[in-house]
Tab-separated table of C-alpha atoms in Angstrom:
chain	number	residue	atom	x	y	z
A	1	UNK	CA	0.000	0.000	0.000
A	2	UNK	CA	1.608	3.496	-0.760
A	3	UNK	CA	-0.305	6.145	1.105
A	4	UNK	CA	1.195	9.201	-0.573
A	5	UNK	CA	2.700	8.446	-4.149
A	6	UNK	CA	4.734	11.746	-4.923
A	7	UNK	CA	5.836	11.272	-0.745
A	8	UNK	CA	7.351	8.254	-2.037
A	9	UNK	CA	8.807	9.301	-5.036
A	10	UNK	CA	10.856	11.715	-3.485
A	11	UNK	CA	11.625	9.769	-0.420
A	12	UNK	CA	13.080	6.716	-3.157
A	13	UNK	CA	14.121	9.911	-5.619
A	14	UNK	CA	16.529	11.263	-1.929
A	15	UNK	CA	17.755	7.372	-1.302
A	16	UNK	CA	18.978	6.921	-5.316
A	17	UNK	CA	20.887	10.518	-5.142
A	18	UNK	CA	22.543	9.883	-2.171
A	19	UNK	CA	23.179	6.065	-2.900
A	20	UNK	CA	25.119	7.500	-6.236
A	21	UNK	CA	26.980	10.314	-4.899
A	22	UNK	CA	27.709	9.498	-1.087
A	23	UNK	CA	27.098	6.005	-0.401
A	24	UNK	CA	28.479	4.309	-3.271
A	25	UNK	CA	32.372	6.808	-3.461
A	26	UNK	CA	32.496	5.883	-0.186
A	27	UNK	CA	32.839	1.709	-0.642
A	28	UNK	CA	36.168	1.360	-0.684
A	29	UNK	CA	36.794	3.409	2.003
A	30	UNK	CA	34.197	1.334	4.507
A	31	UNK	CA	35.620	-2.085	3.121
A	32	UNK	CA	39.325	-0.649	4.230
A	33	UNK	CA	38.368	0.916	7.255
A	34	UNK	CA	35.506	-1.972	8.184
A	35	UNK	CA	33.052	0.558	9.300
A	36	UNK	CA	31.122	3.130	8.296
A	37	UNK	CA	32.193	6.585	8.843
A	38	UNK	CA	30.482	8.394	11.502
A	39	UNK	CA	29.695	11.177	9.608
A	40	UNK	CA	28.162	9.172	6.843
A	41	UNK	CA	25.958	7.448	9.417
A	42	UNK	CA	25.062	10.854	11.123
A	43	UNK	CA	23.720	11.867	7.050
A	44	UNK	CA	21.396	9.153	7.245
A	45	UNK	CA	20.494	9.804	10.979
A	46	UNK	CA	19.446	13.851	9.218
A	47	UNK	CA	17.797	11.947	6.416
A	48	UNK	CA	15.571	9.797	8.516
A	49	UNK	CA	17.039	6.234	7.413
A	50	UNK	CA	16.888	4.949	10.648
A	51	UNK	CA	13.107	4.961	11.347
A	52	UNK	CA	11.442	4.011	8.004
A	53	UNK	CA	9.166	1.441	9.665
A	54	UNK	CA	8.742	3.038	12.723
A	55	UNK	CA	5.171	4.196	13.455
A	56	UNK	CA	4.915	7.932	12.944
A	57	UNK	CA	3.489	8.591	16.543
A	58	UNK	CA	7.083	7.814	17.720
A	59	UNK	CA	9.451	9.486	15.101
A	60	UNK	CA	9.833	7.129	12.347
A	61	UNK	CA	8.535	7.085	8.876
A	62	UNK	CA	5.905	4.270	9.658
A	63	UNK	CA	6.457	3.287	5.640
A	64	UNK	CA	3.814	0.556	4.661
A	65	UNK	CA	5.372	-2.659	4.232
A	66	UNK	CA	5.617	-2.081	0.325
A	67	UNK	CA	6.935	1.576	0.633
A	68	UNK	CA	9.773	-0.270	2.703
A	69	UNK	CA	10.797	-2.862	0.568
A	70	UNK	CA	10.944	-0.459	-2.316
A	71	UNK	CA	13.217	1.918	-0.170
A	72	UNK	CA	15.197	-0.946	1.213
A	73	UNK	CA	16.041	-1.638	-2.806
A	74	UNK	CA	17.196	1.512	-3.579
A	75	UNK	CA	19.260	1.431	-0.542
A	76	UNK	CA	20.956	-1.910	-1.156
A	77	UNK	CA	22.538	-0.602	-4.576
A	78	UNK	CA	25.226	0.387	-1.950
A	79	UNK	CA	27.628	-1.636	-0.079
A	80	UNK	CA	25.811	-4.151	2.101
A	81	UNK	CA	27.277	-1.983	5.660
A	82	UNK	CA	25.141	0.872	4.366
A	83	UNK	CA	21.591	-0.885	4.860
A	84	UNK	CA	22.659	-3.315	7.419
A	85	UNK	CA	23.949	-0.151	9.496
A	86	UNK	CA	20.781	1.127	9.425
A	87	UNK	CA	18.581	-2.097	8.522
A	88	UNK	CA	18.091	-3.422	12.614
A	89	UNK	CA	16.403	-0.074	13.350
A	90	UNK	CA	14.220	-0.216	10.736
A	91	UNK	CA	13.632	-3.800	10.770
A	92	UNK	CA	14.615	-6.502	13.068
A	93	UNK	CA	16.060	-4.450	15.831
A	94	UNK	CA	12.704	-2.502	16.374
A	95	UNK	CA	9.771	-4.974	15.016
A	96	UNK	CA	9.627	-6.760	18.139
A	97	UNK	CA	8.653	-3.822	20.000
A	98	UNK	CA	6.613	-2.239	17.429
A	99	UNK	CA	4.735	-5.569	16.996
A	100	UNK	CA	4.338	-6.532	20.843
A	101	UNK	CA	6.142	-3.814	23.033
A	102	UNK	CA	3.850	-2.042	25.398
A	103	UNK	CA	2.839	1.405	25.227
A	104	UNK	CA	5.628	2.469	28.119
A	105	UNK	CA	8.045	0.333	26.402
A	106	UNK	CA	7.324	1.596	22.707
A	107	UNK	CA	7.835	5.486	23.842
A	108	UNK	CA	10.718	4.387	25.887
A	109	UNK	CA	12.841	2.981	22.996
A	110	UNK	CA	10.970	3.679	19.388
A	111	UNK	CA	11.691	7.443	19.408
A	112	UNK	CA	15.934	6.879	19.627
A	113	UNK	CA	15.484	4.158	17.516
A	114	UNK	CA	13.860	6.009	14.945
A	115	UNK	CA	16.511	8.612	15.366
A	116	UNK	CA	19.209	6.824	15.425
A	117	UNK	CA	20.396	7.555	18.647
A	118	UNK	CA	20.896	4.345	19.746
A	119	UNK	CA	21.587	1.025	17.580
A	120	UNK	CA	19.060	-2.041	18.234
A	121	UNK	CA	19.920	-5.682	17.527
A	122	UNK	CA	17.531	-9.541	17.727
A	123	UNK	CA	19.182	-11.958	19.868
A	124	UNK	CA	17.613	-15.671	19.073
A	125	UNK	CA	20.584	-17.535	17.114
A	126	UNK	CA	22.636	-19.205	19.619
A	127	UNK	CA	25.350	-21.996	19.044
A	128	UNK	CA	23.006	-24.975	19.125
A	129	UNK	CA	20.166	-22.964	17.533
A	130	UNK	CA	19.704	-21.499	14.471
A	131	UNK	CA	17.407	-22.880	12.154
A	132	UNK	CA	15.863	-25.221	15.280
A	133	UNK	CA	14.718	-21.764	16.760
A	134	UNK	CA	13.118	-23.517	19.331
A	135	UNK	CA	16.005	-24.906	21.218
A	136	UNK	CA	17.346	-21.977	22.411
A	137	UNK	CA	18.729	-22.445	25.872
A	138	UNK	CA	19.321	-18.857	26.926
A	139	UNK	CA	17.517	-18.472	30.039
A	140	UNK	CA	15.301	-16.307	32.098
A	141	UNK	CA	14.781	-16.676	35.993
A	142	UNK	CA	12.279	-14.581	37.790
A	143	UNK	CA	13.871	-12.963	40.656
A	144	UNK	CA	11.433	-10.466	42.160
A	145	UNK	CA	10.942	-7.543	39.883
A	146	UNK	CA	13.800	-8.622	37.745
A	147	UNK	CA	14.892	-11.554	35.623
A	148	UNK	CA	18.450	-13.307	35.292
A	149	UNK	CA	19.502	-13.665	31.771
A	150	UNK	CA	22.192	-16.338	30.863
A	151	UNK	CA	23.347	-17.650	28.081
A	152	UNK	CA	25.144	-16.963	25.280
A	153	UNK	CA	23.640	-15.794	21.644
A	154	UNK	CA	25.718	-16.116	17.990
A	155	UNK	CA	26.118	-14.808	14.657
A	156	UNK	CA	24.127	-10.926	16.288
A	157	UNK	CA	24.031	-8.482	13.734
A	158	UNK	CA	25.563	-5.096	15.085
A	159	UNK	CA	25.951	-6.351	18.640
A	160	UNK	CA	29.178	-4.389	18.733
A	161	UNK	CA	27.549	-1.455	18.352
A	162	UNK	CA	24.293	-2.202	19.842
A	163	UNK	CA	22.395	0.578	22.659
A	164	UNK	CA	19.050	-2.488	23.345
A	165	UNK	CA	19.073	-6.111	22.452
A	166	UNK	CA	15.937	-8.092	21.498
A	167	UNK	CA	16.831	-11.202	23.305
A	168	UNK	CA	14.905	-14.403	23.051
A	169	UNK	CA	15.108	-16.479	26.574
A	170	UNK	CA	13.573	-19.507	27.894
A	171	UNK	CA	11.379	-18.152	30.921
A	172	UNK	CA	9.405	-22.385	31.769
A	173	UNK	CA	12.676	-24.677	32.180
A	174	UNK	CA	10.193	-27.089	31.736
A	175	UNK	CA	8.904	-26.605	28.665
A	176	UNK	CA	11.036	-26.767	25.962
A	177	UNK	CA	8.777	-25.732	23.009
A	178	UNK	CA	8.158	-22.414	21.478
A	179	UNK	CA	5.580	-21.440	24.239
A	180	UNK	CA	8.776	-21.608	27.206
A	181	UNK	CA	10.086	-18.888	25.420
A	182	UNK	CA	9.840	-15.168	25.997
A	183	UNK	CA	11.358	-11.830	24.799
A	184	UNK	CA	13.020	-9.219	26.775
A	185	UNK	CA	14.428	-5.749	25.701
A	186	UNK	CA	18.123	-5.411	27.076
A	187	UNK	CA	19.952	-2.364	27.395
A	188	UNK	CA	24.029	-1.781	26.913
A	189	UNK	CA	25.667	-1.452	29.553
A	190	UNK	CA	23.791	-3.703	31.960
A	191	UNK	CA	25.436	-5.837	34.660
A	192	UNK	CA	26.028	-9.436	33.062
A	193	UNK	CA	25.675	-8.298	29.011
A	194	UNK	CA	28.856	-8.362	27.197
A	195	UNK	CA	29.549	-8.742	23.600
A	196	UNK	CA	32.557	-10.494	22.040
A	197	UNK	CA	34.695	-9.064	19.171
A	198	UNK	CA	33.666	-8.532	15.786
A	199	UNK	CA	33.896	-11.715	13.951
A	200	UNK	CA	36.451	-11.568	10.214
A	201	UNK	CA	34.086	-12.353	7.859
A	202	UNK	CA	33.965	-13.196	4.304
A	203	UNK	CA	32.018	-10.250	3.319
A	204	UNK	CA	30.201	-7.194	4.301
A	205	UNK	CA	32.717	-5.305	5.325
A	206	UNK	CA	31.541	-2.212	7.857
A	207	UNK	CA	28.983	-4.382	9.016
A	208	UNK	CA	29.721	-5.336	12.655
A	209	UNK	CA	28.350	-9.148	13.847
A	210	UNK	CA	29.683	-10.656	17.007
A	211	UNK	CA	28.660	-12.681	20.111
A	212	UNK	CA	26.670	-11.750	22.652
A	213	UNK	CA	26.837	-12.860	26.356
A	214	UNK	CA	24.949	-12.960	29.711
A	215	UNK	CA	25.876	-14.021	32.722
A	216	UNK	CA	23.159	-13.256	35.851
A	217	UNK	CA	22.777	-10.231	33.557
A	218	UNK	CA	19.527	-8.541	35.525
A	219	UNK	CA	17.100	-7.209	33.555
A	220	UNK	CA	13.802	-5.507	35.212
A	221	UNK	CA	10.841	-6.988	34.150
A	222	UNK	CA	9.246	-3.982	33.047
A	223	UNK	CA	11.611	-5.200	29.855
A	224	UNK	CA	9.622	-8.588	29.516
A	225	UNK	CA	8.296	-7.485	25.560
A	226	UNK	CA	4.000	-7.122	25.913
A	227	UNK	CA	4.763	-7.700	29.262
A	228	UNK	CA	3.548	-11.601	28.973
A	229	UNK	CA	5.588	-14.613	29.505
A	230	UNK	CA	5.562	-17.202	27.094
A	231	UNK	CA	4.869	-15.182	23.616
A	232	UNK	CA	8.545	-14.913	22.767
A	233	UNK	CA	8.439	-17.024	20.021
A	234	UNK	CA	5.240	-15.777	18.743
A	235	UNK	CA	6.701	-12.160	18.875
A	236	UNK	CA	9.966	-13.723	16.921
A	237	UNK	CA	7.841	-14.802	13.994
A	238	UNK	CA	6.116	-11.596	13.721
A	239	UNK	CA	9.394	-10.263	13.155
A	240	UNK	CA	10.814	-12.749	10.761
A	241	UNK	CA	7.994	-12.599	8.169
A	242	UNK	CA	8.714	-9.328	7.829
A	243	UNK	CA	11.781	-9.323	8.077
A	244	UNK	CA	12.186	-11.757	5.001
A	245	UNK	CA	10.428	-9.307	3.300
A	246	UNK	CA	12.508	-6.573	4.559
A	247	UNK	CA	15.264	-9.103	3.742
A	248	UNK	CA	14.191	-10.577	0.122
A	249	UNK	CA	14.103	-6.947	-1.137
A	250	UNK	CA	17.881	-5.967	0.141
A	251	UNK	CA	18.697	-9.211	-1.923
A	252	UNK	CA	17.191	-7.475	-4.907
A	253	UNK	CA	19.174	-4.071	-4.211
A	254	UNK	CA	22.509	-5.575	-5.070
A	255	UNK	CA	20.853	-7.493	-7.772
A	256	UNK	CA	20.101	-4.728	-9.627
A	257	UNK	CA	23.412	-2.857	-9.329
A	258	UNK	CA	25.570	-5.837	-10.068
A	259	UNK	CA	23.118	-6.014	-13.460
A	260	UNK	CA	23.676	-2.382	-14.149
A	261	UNK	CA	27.568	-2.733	-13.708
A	262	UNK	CA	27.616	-5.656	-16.211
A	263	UNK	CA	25.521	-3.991	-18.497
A	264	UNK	CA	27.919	-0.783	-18.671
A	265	UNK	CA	30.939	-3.237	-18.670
A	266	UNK	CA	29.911	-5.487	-21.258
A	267	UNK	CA	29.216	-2.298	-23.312
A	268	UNK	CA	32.660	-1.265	-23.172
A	269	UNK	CA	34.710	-4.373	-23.355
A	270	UNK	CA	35.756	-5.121	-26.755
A	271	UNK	CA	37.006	-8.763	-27.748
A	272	UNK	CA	37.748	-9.334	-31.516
A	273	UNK	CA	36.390	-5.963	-32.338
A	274	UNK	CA	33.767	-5.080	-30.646
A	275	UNK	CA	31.407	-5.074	-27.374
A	276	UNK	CA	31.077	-8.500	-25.331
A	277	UNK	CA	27.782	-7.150	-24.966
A	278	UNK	CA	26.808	-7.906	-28.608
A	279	UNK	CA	28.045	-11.957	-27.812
A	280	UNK	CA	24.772	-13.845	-27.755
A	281	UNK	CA	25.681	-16.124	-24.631
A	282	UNK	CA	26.789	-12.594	-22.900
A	283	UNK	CA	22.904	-11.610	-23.840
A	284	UNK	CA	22.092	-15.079	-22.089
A	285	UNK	CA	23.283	-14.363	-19.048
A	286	UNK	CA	22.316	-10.696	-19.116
A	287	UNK	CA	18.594	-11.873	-20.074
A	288	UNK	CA	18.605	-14.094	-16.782
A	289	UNK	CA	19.606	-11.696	-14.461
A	290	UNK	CA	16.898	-9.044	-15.718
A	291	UNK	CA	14.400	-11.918	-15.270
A	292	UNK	CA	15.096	-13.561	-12.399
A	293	UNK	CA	15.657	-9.448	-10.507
A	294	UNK	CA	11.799	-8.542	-12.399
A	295	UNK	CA	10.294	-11.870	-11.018
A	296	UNK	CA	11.899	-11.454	-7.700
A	297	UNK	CA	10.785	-7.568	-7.451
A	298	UNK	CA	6.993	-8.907	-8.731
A	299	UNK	CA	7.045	-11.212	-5.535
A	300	UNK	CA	7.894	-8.763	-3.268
A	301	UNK	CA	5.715	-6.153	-4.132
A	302	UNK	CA	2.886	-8.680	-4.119
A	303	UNK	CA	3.437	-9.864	-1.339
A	304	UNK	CA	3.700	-7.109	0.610
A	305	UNK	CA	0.534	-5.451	-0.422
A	306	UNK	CA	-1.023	-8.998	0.982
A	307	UNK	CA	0.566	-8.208	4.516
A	308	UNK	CA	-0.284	-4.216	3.940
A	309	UNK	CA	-3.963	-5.879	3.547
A	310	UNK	CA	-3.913	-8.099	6.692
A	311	UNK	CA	-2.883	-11.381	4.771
A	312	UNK	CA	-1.097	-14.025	6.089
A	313	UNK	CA	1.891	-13.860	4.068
A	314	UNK	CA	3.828	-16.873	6.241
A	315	UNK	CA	4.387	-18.777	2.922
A	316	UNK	CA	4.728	-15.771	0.655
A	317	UNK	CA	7.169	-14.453	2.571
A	318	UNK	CA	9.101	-17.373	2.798
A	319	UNK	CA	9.167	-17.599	-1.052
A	320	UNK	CA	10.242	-14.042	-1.073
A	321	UNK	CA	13.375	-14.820	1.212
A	322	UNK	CA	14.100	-17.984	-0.589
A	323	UNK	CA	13.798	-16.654	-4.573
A	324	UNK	CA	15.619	-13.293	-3.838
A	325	UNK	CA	18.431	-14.431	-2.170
A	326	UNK	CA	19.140	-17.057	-4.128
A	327	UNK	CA	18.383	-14.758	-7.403
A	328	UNK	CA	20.802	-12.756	-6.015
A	329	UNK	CA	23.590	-15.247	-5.889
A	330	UNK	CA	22.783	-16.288	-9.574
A	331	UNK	CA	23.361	-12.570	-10.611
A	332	UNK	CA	26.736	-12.641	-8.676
A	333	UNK	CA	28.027	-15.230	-10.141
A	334	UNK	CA	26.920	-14.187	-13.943
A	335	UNK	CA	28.114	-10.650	-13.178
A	336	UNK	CA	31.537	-12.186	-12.469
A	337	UNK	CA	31.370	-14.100	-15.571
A	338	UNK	CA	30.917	-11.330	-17.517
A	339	UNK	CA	33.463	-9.173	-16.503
A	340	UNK	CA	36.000	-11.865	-16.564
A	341	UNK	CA	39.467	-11.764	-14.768
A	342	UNK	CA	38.338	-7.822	-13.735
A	343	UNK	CA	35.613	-9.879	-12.005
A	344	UNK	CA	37.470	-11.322	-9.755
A	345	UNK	CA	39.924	-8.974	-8.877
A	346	UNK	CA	38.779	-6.267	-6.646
A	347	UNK	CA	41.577	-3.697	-8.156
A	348	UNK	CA	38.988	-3.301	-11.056
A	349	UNK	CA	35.907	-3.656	-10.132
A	350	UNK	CA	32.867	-3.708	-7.050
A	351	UNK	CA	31.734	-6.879	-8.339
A	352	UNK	CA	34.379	-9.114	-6.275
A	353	UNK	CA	33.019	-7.278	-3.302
A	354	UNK	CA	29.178	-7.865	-4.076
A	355	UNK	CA	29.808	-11.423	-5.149
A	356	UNK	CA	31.080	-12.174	-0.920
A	357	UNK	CA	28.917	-9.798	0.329
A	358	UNK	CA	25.526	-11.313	-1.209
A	359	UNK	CA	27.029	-15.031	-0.120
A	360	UNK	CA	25.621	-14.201	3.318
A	361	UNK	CA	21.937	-13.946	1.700
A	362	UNK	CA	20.996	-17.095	1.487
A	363	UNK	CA	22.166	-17.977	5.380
A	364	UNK	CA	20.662	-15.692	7.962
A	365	UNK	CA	17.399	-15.037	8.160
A	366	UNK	CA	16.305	-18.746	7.495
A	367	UNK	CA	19.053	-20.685	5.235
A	368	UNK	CA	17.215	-21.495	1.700
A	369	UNK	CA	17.230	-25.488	2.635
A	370	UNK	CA	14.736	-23.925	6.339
A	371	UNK	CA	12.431	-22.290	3.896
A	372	UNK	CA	12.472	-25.025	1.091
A	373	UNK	CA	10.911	-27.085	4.050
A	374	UNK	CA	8.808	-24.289	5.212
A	375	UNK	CA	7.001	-24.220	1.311
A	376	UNK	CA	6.607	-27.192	1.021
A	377	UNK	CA	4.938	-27.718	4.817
A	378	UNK	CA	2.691	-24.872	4.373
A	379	UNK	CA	1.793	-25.616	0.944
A	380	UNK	CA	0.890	-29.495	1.809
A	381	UNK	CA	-1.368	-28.090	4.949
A	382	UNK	CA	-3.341	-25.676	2.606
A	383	UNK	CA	-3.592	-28.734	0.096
A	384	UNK	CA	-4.694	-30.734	2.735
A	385	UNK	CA	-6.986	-28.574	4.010
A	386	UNK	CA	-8.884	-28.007	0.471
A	387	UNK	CA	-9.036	-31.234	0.297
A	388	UNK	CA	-10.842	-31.870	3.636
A	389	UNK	CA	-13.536	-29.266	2.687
């Protein structure tokens, strides 16, 4: 749903501009520094970047679900440290609350979220559980009007930099399904949280991911999220379907820019006298990339108008996160093909940079073999259900 078309247009018209002439100069200096430069991250504090999907009534945006994903694309054309420095504030980092935070809790920590004052992260992935969400064992002990938090959480996007965790913790010892489970808002700096260092990753340079950990880390209980034991996990999947969405469209980002590079270096490579671009199995590849990016942006957008509608998009979004980033990867891989040896070597071009930093895609978030299961399960129960009408 867009509410306010030429809104839009110049919100997406002020993301391209500054995507061209800030974000993107600026790669190679975020890859060699592995961060982004405070005053590039104070720009997109002025321009609003951190609170796109924050409701209005607390200082964000409060974009519809498809005015987001169409701003998260533009955004993505940049390095992947760009969105993913903002991308927990406007997404993961603040859904939780906005979906099941109480009305204290929401004006507590939406406004500096939407204003980038402080940096929010989701705590669920811990060493023995990642896609088997369910087994976290992070727990949560009542202890008057606090709770103890222990545990220790992986894999935490922007947990280095974090100011409030989301953390998922098992609150019923004895029940290990998804109803023991609840969620708590953690502040830095609290007795018992620390966070390790930044991992060395592959890719995605100036994006910081590290381990968090709690030991009797106190926490008052006015933190429990909605304030109910128990809905944890329920609150988690709230945030994930979006999320994906969120997610599936920051795949398609990068997409789209590696196409455009290809397009302009294919143009300009000659090879026996003239463009590689005018080779047919060149026009093979570049005809599957605009394809698979136009079928993966139809998805999206479709789906997202569902949710903006009140749809259950649990299987649509799953789709979403499981075509787009694996689109993505496809386009990678043909963009390297067709720019050859200057491909691969990150002296010539930002392609050898995309290619590792889209790799992570098709991991987090649900790896594509979790959502492969989660189609098929959800499409056999609504078969099953037609059936039994």
């Amino acid at each position: 749903m867009i509410r306010d078309q030429e809104g839009l247009a110049a919100l997406l018209e002020d993301v391209r501009v500054w995507v061209r002439e800030v974000a993107i100069p600026a790669e190679d200096t975020v890859e060699a520094q592995d961060q982004v430069p405070e005053e590039l991250v104070e720009d997109m504090r002025r321009r609003g970047f951190f609170g796109w999907s924050i409701p209005e009534q607390y200082g964000g945006a409060g974009l519809t679900c498809e005015e987001l994903v169409l701003a998260a694309m533009e955004l993505s054309q940049a390095a992947t440290a760009f969105r993913a420095r903002v991308g927990t504030n406007t997404g993961i980092g603040s859904e939780a609350l906005v979906a099941d935070g109480t009305e204290e809790q929401k004006s507590r920590y939406l406004p500096a979220l939407a204003r980038g004052e402080i940096t929010g992260c989701f705590a669920l992935t811990e060493p023995e559980a990642g896609s088997d969400a369910t087994a976290l064992t992070t727990s949560a002990r009542r202890d008057g009007d606090h709770y103890v938090l222990n545990g220790t959480k992986c894999y935490i996007t922007n947990a280095p930099i974090a100011g409030l965790f989301t953390v998922m913790a098992r609150t019923d010892p004895d029940n290990l399904t998804a109803g023991g489970i609840s969620a708590f808002l953690v502040e830095a700096g609290t007795p018992g949280l620390s966070v390790g260092p930044a991992y060395k990753k592959m890719g995605q340079a100036g994006s910081p991911v590290s381990e968090v950990y709690f030991e009797d880390c106190r926490v008052p209980a006015a933190n429990l999220i909605g304030g109910v034991e128990g809905q944890g996990f329920v609150t988690a999947m709230k945030v994930l379907n979006k999320q994906r969405l969120h997610l599936s469209a920051l795949c398609t980002g990068p997409a789209m820019r590696m196409l455009d590079e290809a397009l302009s270096h294919a143009s300009q490579r000659r090879q026996f006298g003239r463009p590689v671009a005018e080779f047919q199995l060149v026009q093979a590849m570049i005809a599957d990339m605009q394809t698979e990016i136009h079928a993966a942006r139809a998805l999206i957008l479709d789906t997202a108008r569902k949710r903006d509608d009140g749809g259950d998009v649990k299987l649509e979004a799953s789709m979403c996160k499981y075509f787009a980033s694996e689109m993505c990867g496809r386009v990678a891989d043909r963009a390297v093909q067709i720019f050859g040896g200057a491909g691969y070597v990150a002296d010539y071009s930002c392609i050898e940079r995309l290619y590792r930093d889209v790799r992570l895609f098709r991991l987090y978030e649900g790896t594509s073999q979790i959502h492969q299961l989660n189609i098929a399960k959800l499409t056999l129960r609504q078969a099953s259900q037609r059936l039994a009408r």
